[in-house]
Amino acid sequence: DSRLYVHTANRQGFYAEIIAADPRSDLTVLTPAQPLSPEYARSLTPIRYGNNIPVKKGQFVIALGNPYAIARDGSPSASWGIISNFHRYPVPIFKHFLNQEIAKEETLHHFGTLLQVDTHL
């Protein structure tokens, strides 16, 4: 039996249950396992959706997901980095270099969510 614990930005947390999940997009909707007090619920800050907020070169981001469903043990991946380029195409000099670049790009496209460091989704 596994239990989910949600850590919040104010260094508190609560146990949660899954109410919906989509393995294809690696997204899950959670609800608190026990009712939260009104004061505690008001203290929570939801993630703001980006709505076409442009991601810029040099911006720090966090990628959340489960590329190729490799986390069958329940341990999805999270990584952070800097946006380096948007339209980078591999130069076909040597075949093995080309294959490495394509593999890297395909892996990045399988992350479920990209968070900007200022907490936009």
CSV table of N, CA and C in Angstrom, one decimal:
chain,number,residue,atom,x,y,z
A,1,ASP,N,0.8,-1.2,0.0
A,1,ASP,CA,0.0,0.0,0.0
A,1,ASP,C,0.9,1.2,0.0
A,2,SER,N,0.8,2.1,-1.0
A,2,SER,CA,1.5,3.3,-1.1
A,2,SER,C,0.7,4.5,-0.8
A,3,ARG,N,1.2,5.5,-0.1
A,3,ARG,CA,0.5,6.7,0.2
A,3,ARG,C,1.2,7.9,-0.5
A,4,LEU,N,0.4,8.8,-0.9
A,4,LEU,CA,1.0,10.0,-1.6
A,4,LEU,C,1.0,11.2,-0.6
A,5,TYR,N,2.1,11.8,-0.5
A,5,TYR,CA,2.2,13.0,0.4
A,5,TYR,C,2.6,14.2,-0.4
A,6,VAL,N,1.8,15.3,-0.3
A,6,VAL,CA,2.0,16.5,-1.1
A,6,VAL,C,2.7,17.5,-0.3
A,7,HIS,N,3.9,17.9,-0.7
A,7,HIS,CA,4.7,19.0,-0.1
A,7,HIS,C,4.3,20.3,-0.6
A,8,THR,N,4.0,21.3,0.2
A,8,THR,CA,3.5,22.6,-0.3
A,8,THR,C,4.7,23.6,-0.2
A,9,ALA,N,4.5,24.8,-0.8
A,9,ALA,CA,5.5,25.8,-0.8
A,9,ALA,C,5.8,26.4,0.5
A,10,ASN,N,4.8,26.3,1.4
A,10,ASN,CA,5.0,26.8,2.8
A,10,ASN,C,5.6,25.8,3.8
A,11,ARG,N,6.2,24.8,3.2
A,11,ARG,CA,6.9,23.7,3.9
A,11,ARG,C,6.0,22.9,4.8
A,12,GLN,N,4.8,22.8,4.4
A,12,GLN,CA,3.8,21.9,5.1
A,12,GLN,C,3.4,20.9,4.1
A,13,GLY,N,2.4,20.1,4.4
A,13,GLY,CA,2.0,19.1,3.5
A,13,GLY,C,0.8,18.3,4.0
A,14,PHE,N,0.3,17.4,3.1
A,14,PHE,CA,-0.9,16.6,3.5
A,14,PHE,C,-0.9,15.3,2.6
A,15,TYR,N,-1.6,14.3,3.1
A,15,TYR,CA,-1.7,13.1,2.3
A,15,TYR,C,-2.8,13.3,1.2
A,16,ALA,N,-2.7,12.7,0.1
A,16,ALA,CA,-3.6,12.9,-1.0
A,16,ALA,C,-4.0,11.6,-1.6
A,17,GLU,N,-5.1,11.6,-2.4
A,17,GLU,CA,-5.6,10.4,-3.1
A,17,GLU,C,-5.7,10.8,-4.6
A,18,ILE,N,-5.5,9.9,-5.5
A,18,ILE,CA,-5.6,10.1,-6.9
A,18,ILE,C,-7.1,10.0,-7.3
A,19,ILE,N,-7.6,11.0,-7.9
A,19,ILE,CA,-9.0,11.0,-8.4
A,19,ILE,C,-9.1,10.8,-9.9
A,20,ALA,N,-8.0,11.1,-10.6
A,20,ALA,CA,-8.0,10.9,-12.1
A,20,ALA,C,-6.5,10.9,-12.5
A,21,ALA,N,-6.3,10.0,-13.5
A,21,ALA,CA,-4.9,9.9,-14.0
A,21,ALA,C,-5.0,9.6,-15.5
A,22,ASP,N,-4.0,10.1,-16.2
A,22,ASP,CA,-3.8,9.9,-17.7
A,22,ASP,C,-2.4,9.4,-17.9
A,23,PRO,N,-2.2,8.1,-18.1
A,23,PRO,CA,-0.8,7.6,-18.3
A,23,PRO,C,-0.2,8.1,-19.6
A,24,ARG,N,-1.0,8.5,-20.6
A,24,ARG,CA,-0.4,8.9,-21.8
A,24,ARG,C,0.2,10.3,-21.7
A,25,SER,N,-0.4,11.2,-20.9
A,25,SER,CA,0.2,12.5,-20.7
A,25,SER,C,1.0,12.7,-19.4
A,26,ASP,N,1.0,11.6,-18.6
A,26,ASP,CA,1.7,11.6,-17.4
A,26,ASP,C,1.1,12.6,-16.4
A,27,LEU,N,-0.1,12.9,-16.4
A,27,LEU,CA,-0.7,13.9,-15.5
A,27,LEU,C,-1.7,13.2,-14.6
A,28,THR,N,-1.8,13.7,-13.3
A,28,THR,CA,-2.6,13.1,-12.3
A,28,THR,C,-3.3,14.2,-11.6
A,29,VAL,N,-4.6,14.0,-11.2
A,29,VAL,CA,-5.4,14.9,-10.4
A,29,VAL,C,-5.5,14.4,-9.0
A,30,LEU,N,-5.1,15.1,-8.0
A,30,LEU,CA,-5.1,14.7,-6.6
A,30,LEU,C,-6.1,15.5,-5.8
A,31,THR,N,-6.6,14.9,-4.7
A,31,THR,CA,-7.4,15.5,-3.8
A,31,THR,C,-6.9,15.2,-2.4
A,32,PRO,N,-7.0,16.1,-1.4
A,32,PRO,CA,-6.6,15.7,-0.1
A,32,PRO,C,-7.3,14.5,0.5
A,33,ALA,N,-6.6,13.6,1.2
A,33,ALA,CA,-7.2,12.4,1.7
A,33,ALA,C,-8.1,12.8,2.9
A,34,GLN,N,-7.8,13.8,3.6
A,34,GLN,CA,-8.6,14.3,4.7
A,34,GLN,C,-9.0,15.8,4.4
A,35,PRO,N,-10.2,16.2,4.9
A,35,PRO,CA,-10.5,17.6,4.6
A,35,PRO,C,-9.5,18.6,5.3
A,36,LEU,N,-9.2,19.6,4.5
A,36,LEU,CA,-8.2,20.6,5.0
A,36,LEU,C,-9.0,21.7,5.8
A,37,SER,N,-8.3,22.3,6.8
A,37,SER,CA,-9.0,23.4,7.5
A,37,SER,C,-9.1,24.6,6.5
A,38,PRO,N,-10.1,25.4,6.7
A,38,PRO,CA,-10.3,26.6,5.8
A,38,PRO,C,-9.1,27.5,5.8
A,39,GLU,N,-8.5,27.7,7.0
A,39,GLU,CA,-7.3,28.5,7.0
A,39,GLU,C,-6.1,28.0,6.2
A,40,TYR,N,-5.9,26.7,6.4
A,40,TYR,CA,-4.8,26.0,5.6
A,40,TYR,C,-5.1,26.0,4.1
A,41,ALA,N,-6.4,25.7,3.8
A,41,ALA,CA,-6.7,25.7,2.3
A,41,ALA,C,-6.5,27.1,1.7
A,42,ARG,N,-6.8,28.2,2.4
A,42,ARG,CA,-6.6,29.5,1.9
A,42,ARG,C,-5.1,29.8,1.8
A,43,SER,N,-4.3,29.2,2.5
A,43,SER,CA,-2.8,29.5,2.5
A,43,SER,C,-2.1,28.8,1.3
A,44,LEU,N,-2.8,27.9,0.6
A,44,LEU,CA,-2.2,27.2,-0.5
A,44,LEU,C,-2.3,28.1,-1.8
A,45,THR,N,-1.2,28.1,-2.5
A,45,THR,CA,-1.1,28.9,-3.7
A,45,THR,C,-1.1,28.0,-4.9
A,46,PRO,N,-2.1,28.1,-5.8
A,46,PRO,CA,-2.1,27.2,-6.9
A,46,PRO,C,-1.1,27.6,-8.0
A,47,ILE,N,-0.7,26.7,-8.8
A,47,ILE,CA,0.2,27.0,-9.9
A,47,ILE,C,-0.6,27.8,-11.0
A,48,ARG,N,0.0,28.8,-11.4
A,48,ARG,CA,-0.7,29.7,-12.5
A,48,ARG,C,-0.4,29.1,-13.8
A,49,TYR,N,-1.4,28.9,-14.6
A,49,TYR,CA,-1.2,28.5,-16.0
A,49,TYR,C,-0.7,29.6,-16.9
A,50,GLY,N,0.2,29.2,-17.8
A,50,GLY,CA,1.0,30.2,-18.5
A,50,GLY,C,0.1,31.0,-19.6
A,51,ASN,N,-0.8,30.3,-20.2
A,51,ASN,CA,-1.7,31.0,-21.2
A,51,ASN,C,-0.8,31.8,-22.2
A,52,ASN,N,0.0,31.1,-22.9
A,52,ASN,CA,0.8,31.7,-24.0
A,52,ASN,C,1.9,32.7,-23.5
A,53,ILE,N,2.3,32.5,-22.2
A,53,ILE,CA,3.5,33.3,-21.8
A,53,ILE,C,4.7,32.7,-22.5
A,54,PRO,N,5.4,33.5,-23.2
A,54,PRO,CA,6.5,32.9,-24.0
A,54,PRO,C,7.7,32.5,-23.1
A,55,VAL,N,8.2,31.3,-23.4
A,55,VAL,CA,9.5,30.8,-22.8
A,55,VAL,C,10.6,31.4,-23.6
A,56,LYS,N,11.6,32.0,-22.9
A,56,LYS,CA,12.7,32.7,-23.6
A,56,LYS,C,14.0,31.9,-23.4
A,57,LYS,N,14.8,32.1,-24.4
A,57,LYS,CA,16.2,31.6,-24.4
A,57,LYS,C,16.9,32.0,-23.1
A,58,GLY,N,17.5,31.1,-22.4
A,58,GLY,CA,18.2,31.5,-21.2
A,58,GLY,C,17.4,31.4,-19.9
A,59,GLN,N,16.1,31.0,-20.0
A,59,GLN,CA,15.2,30.9,-18.9
A,59,GLN,C,15.3,29.6,-18.2
A,60,PHE,N,15.3,29.6,-16.9
A,60,PHE,CA,15.3,28.3,-16.1
A,60,PHE,C,14.0,27.7,-16.1
A,61,VAL,N,13.9,26.4,-16.3
A,61,VAL,CA,12.6,25.7,-16.3
A,61,VAL,C,12.8,24.3,-15.6
A,62,ILE,N,11.7,23.8,-15.2
A,62,ILE,CA,11.6,22.4,-14.6
A,62,ILE,C,10.7,21.6,-15.5
A,63,ALA,N,11.2,20.4,-15.8
A,63,ALA,CA,10.4,19.5,-16.7
A,63,ALA,C,10.0,18.3,-15.8
A,64,LEU,N,8.7,18.0,-15.7
A,64,LEU,CA,8.1,16.9,-14.9
A,64,LEU,C,7.5,15.9,-15.9
A,65,GLY,N,7.7,14.7,-15.6
A,65,GLY,CA,7.0,13.7,-16.4
A,65,GLY,C,7.6,12.3,-16.2
A,66,ASN,N,7.3,11.5,-17.2
A,66,ASN,CA,7.6,10.1,-17.1
A,66,ASN,C,7.9,9.6,-18.6
A,67,PRO,N,9.1,10.1,-19.1
A,67,PRO,CA,9.4,9.8,-20.5
A,67,PRO,C,9.4,8.3,-20.8
A,68,TYR,N,8.6,8.0,-21.9
A,68,TYR,CA,8.5,6.6,-22.3
A,68,TYR,C,7.9,5.7,-21.3
A,69,ALA,N,7.3,6.2,-20.2
A,69,ALA,CA,6.7,5.4,-19.2
A,69,ALA,C,7.7,4.5,-18.5
A,70,ILE,N,8.9,5.1,-18.3
A,70,ILE,CA,10.0,4.3,-17.7
A,70,ILE,C,9.8,4.2,-16.2
A,71,ALA,N,9.0,5.0,-15.5
A,71,ALA,CA,8.9,5.0,-14.1
A,71,ALA,C,7.7,4.0,-13.7
A,72,ARG,N,7.8,2.8,-14.1
A,72,ARG,CA,6.7,1.9,-13.7
A,72,ARG,C,6.7,1.6,-12.2
A,73,ASP,N,7.7,2.0,-11.5
A,73,ASP,CA,7.8,1.7,-10.1
A,73,ASP,C,7.2,2.9,-9.3
A,74,GLY,N,6.6,3.9,-10.0
A,74,GLY,CA,6.0,5.0,-9.3
A,74,GLY,C,7.0,6.2,-9.0
A,75,SER,N,8.1,6.2,-9.7
A,75,SER,CA,9.1,7.3,-9.4
A,75,SER,C,9.3,8.1,-10.7
A,76,PRO,N,8.4,9.0,-11.0
A,76,PRO,CA,8.5,9.8,-12.2
A,76,PRO,C,9.7,10.7,-12.1
A,77,SER,N,10.1,11.3,-13.2
A,77,SER,CA,11.3,12.1,-13.3
A,77,SER,C,11.0,13.6,-13.2
A,78,ALA,N,12.0,14.3,-12.7
A,78,ALA,CA,12.0,15.8,-12.7
A,78,ALA,C,13.4,16.2,-13.0
A,79,SER,N,13.5,17.2,-13.9
A,79,SER,CA,14.8,17.7,-14.2
A,79,SER,C,14.7,19.2,-14.4
A,80,TRP,N,15.8,19.9,-14.3
A,80,TRP,CA,15.8,21.4,-14.5
A,80,TRP,C,16.9,21.8,-15.4
A,81,GLY,N,16.8,22.9,-16.0
A,81,GLY,CA,17.8,23.4,-16.9
A,81,GLY,C,17.4,24.7,-17.5
A,82,ILE,N,18.1,25.1,-18.5
A,82,ILE,CA,18.0,26.4,-19.2
A,82,ILE,C,17.5,26.1,-20.6
A,83,ILE,N,16.6,26.9,-21.1
A,83,ILE,CA,16.2,26.9,-22.5
A,83,ILE,C,17.3,27.4,-23.3
A,84,SER,N,17.9,26.5,-24.1
A,84,SER,CA,19.1,26.9,-24.9
A,84,SER,C,18.7,27.3,-26.3
A,85,ASN,N,17.7,26.6,-26.9
A,85,ASN,CA,17.4,27.0,-28.3
A,85,ASN,C,16.0,26.4,-28.6
A,86,PHE,N,15.3,27.0,-29.6
A,86,PHE,CA,14.0,26.5,-30.0
A,86,PHE,C,14.1,25.7,-31.3
A,87,HIS,N,14.9,26.2,-32.2
A,87,HIS,CA,14.9,25.6,-33.6
A,87,HIS,C,16.3,25.1,-33.9
A,88,ARG,N,16.7,24.1,-33.2
A,88,ARG,CA,18.0,23.5,-33.4
A,88,ARG,C,17.9,22.2,-34.1
A,89,TYR,N,18.5,22.1,-35.3
A,89,TYR,CA,18.5,21.0,-36.1
A,89,TYR,C,19.9,20.3,-36.1
A,90,PRO,N,19.9,19.0,-36.1
A,90,PRO,CA,21.2,18.3,-36.1
A,90,PRO,C,21.9,18.5,-37.5
A,91,VAL,N,23.2,18.7,-37.5
A,91,VAL,CA,24.0,18.8,-38.7
A,91,VAL,C,24.3,17.4,-39.1
A,92,PRO,N,24.0,17.0,-40.4
A,92,PRO,CA,24.2,15.6,-40.8
A,92,PRO,C,25.7,15.4,-41.2
A,93,ILE,N,26.6,15.5,-40.3
A,93,ILE,CA,28.0,15.3,-40.6
A,93,ILE,C,28.4,13.8,-40.5
A,94,PHE,N,28.1,13.2,-39.3
A,94,PHE,CA,28.3,11.8,-39.1
A,94,PHE,C,27.0,11.2,-38.7
A,95,LYS,N,26.7,10.0,-39.1
A,95,LYS,CA,25.4,9.4,-38.8
A,95,LYS,C,25.2,9.2,-37.3
A,96,HIS,N,26.2,8.7,-36.6
A,96,HIS,CA,26.0,8.5,-35.2
A,96,HIS,C,25.7,9.8,-34.4
A,97,PHE,N,26.3,10.9,-34.8
A,97,PHE,CA,26.0,12.2,-34.1
A,97,PHE,C,24.5,12.5,-34.4
A,98,LEU,N,24.1,12.3,-35.6
A,98,LEU,CA,22.7,12.6,-35.9
A,98,LEU,C,21.7,11.8,-35.1
A,99,ASN,N,22.0,10.6,-34.9
A,99,ASN,CA,21.1,9.7,-34.1
A,99,ASN,C,21.1,10.1,-32.7
A,100,GLN,N,22.2,10.5,-32.1
A,100,GLN,CA,22.2,11.0,-30.7
A,100,GLN,C,21.3,12.2,-30.5
A,101,GLU,N,21.5,13.2,-31.4
A,101,GLU,CA,20.7,14.4,-31.3
A,101,GLU,C,19.2,14.1,-31.4
A,102,ILE,N,18.8,13.3,-32.3
A,102,ILE,CA,17.4,13.0,-32.5
A,102,ILE,C,16.8,12.3,-31.2
A,103,ALA,N,17.6,11.4,-30.6
A,103,ALA,CA,17.2,10.7,-29.4
A,103,ALA,C,17.0,11.7,-28.3
A,104,LYS,N,17.9,12.7,-28.2
A,104,LYS,CA,17.7,13.7,-27.1
A,104,LYS,C,16.5,14.5,-27.3
A,105,GLU,N,16.2,14.9,-28.5
A,105,GLU,CA,15.0,15.7,-28.8
A,105,GLU,C,13.7,14.9,-28.5
A,106,GLU,N,13.7,13.7,-28.9
A,106,GLU,CA,12.5,12.9,-28.7
A,106,GLU,C,12.2,12.7,-27.2
A,107,THR,N,13.3,12.5,-26.4
A,107,THR,CA,13.1,12.3,-25.0
A,107,THR,C,12.5,13.6,-24.4
A,108,LEU,N,12.9,14.7,-24.8
A,108,LEU,CA,12.4,16.0,-24.2
A,108,LEU,C,10.9,16.1,-24.6
A,109,HIS,N,10.5,15.7,-25.7
A,109,HIS,CA,9.1,15.9,-26.1
A,109,HIS,C,8.2,15.0,-25.3
A,110,HIS,N,8.7,14.0,-24.5
A,110,HIS,CA,7.8,13.1,-23.8
A,110,HIS,C,7.6,13.5,-22.3
A,111,PHE,N,8.2,14.6,-21.9
A,111,PHE,CA,7.9,15.1,-20.6
A,111,PHE,C,6.5,15.6,-20.6
A,112,GLY,N,5.8,15.4,-19.5
A,112,GLY,CA,4.4,15.8,-19.4
A,112,GLY,C,4.2,17.3,-19.2
A,113,THR,N,5.0,17.9,-18.4
A,113,THR,CA,4.8,19.3,-18.0
A,113,THR,C,6.1,20.1,-18.0
A,114,LEU,N,6.0,21.3,-18.4
A,114,LEU,CA,7.2,22.2,-18.3
A,114,LEU,C,6.8,23.4,-17.4
A,115,LEU,N,7.5,23.5,-16.3
A,115,LEU,CA,7.2,24.6,-15.3
A,115,LEU,C,8.3,25.7,-15.5
A,116,GLN,N,7.8,26.9,-15.6
A,116,GLN,CA,8.8,28.0,-15.5
A,116,GLN,C,9.1,28.2,-14.0
A,117,VAL,N,10.3,28.6,-13.7
A,117,VAL,CA,10.8,28.7,-12.3
A,117,VAL,C,9.9,29.7,-11.5
A,118,ASP,N,9.2,30.6,-12.1
A,118,ASP,CA,8.3,31.5,-11.4
A,118,ASP,C,6.9,30.9,-11.2
A,119,THR,N,6.9,29.6,-11.3
A,119,THR,CA,5.7,28.8,-11.0
A,119,THR,C,4.6,28.9,-12.0
A,120,HIS,N,4.8,29.2,-13.2
A,120,HIS,CA,3.8,29.1,-14.3
A,120,HIS,C,3.9,27.7,-14.9
A,121,LEU,N,2.7,27.2,-15.2
A,121,LEU,CA,2.7,25.8,-15.8
A,121,LEU,C,2.6,26.0,-17.3
